[in-house]
Amino acid sequence: MVVFGIDPGSTVTGWGVVRKERNRLYYVDSGFIKTTPKTPMGQRLLAIHEGLMGALKRHSFDEVAIEAIFRHKSSESALRLGQARGVALTAAALCGYEPHSYNPSTIKSTVGAHGGADKKAVARMVKMLLNHEAEGPADITDALAIAITHCMRAKAHRLQGTR
């Protein structure tokens, strides 16, 4: 199984591809799309869309996983995240995929970090699980953690969908 993971964000959207073979996880590729807060939101969303479409088309994979929306301190930041997530969902749908969503605490516990773990703890666990240290912003490591989560939980996810 090969999974394309997406960590949406309005300034940095990370993506990562993980392969699971015989209960082992392998790093395939990763990257990010960076925008600037000074750029108008419409242009930022377009850049995220184009960047994800390019990455999605470059890789062969079985499923897509994305971080679910969670509570934010600011309604404005929640709105920006929701817009970036919507663009990511649209890009996946245009490529024929319906992404599986995972909340941050599920992602953290699946990779072996505790629910309140910081990004450094998640990065350490992802590095250990994939035997690879991703270069770049933490959003890449988060996207790889999302892909790992789906690799580890895909069977249960499919069983829930059949009920």
PDB file of C-alpha atoms in Angstrom, residues 107-109 111-129 138 141-142 145:
ATOM      1  CA  ILE A 107      -1.899  10.758  14.332  1.00  0.00           C
ATOM      2  CA  LYS A 108       0.373  11.352  17.341  1.00  0.00           C
ATOM      3  CA  SER A 109      -0.668   8.175  19.143  1.00  0.00           C
ATOM      4  CA  VAL A 111       3.263   7.125  15.358  1.00  0.00           C
ATOM      5  CA  GLY A 112       4.097   6.451  18.996  1.00  0.00           C
ATOM      6  CA  ALA A 113       3.998   9.928  20.468  1.00  0.00           C
ATOM      7  CA  HIS A 114       1.527  10.914  23.183  1.00  0.00           C
ATOM      8  CA  GLY A 115      -1.552  13.034  22.411  1.00  0.00           C
ATOM      9  CA  GLY A 116       0.045  16.236  23.678  1.00  0.00           C
ATOM     10  CA  ALA A 117       3.389  15.661  21.931  1.00  0.00           C
ATOM     11  CA  ASP A 118       5.054  18.582  20.176  1.00  0.00           C
ATOM     12  CA  LYS A 119       6.239  18.606  16.559  1.00  0.00           C
ATOM     13  CA  LYS A 120       9.788  17.587  17.551  1.00  0.00           C
ATOM     14  CA  ALA A 121       8.528  14.431  19.278  1.00  0.00           C
ATOM     15  CA  VAL A 122       6.427  13.516  16.227  1.00  0.00           C
ATOM     16  CA  ALA A 123       9.433  14.155  13.950  1.00  0.00           C
ATOM     17  CA  ARG A 124      11.630  11.839  16.058  1.00  0.00           C
ATOM     18  CA  MET A 125       9.057   9.050  15.829  1.00  0.00           C
ATOM     19  CA  VAL A 126       8.556   9.516  12.071  1.00  0.00           C
ATOM     20  CA  LYS A 127      12.338   9.401  11.569  1.00  0.00           C
ATOM     21  CA  MET A 128      12.524   6.183  13.568  1.00  0.00           C
ATOM     22  CA  LEU A 129       9.579   4.536  11.772  1.00  0.00           C
ATOM     23  CA  ALA A 138       7.762  20.345  10.226  1.00  0.00           C
ATOM     24  CA  THR A 141       7.058  15.397   8.897  1.00  0.00           C
ATOM     25  CA  ASP A 142       3.412  15.947   9.851  1.00  0.00           C
ATOM     26  CA  ALA A 145       2.901  11.027  10.057  1.00  0.00           C
TER      27      ALA A 145
END
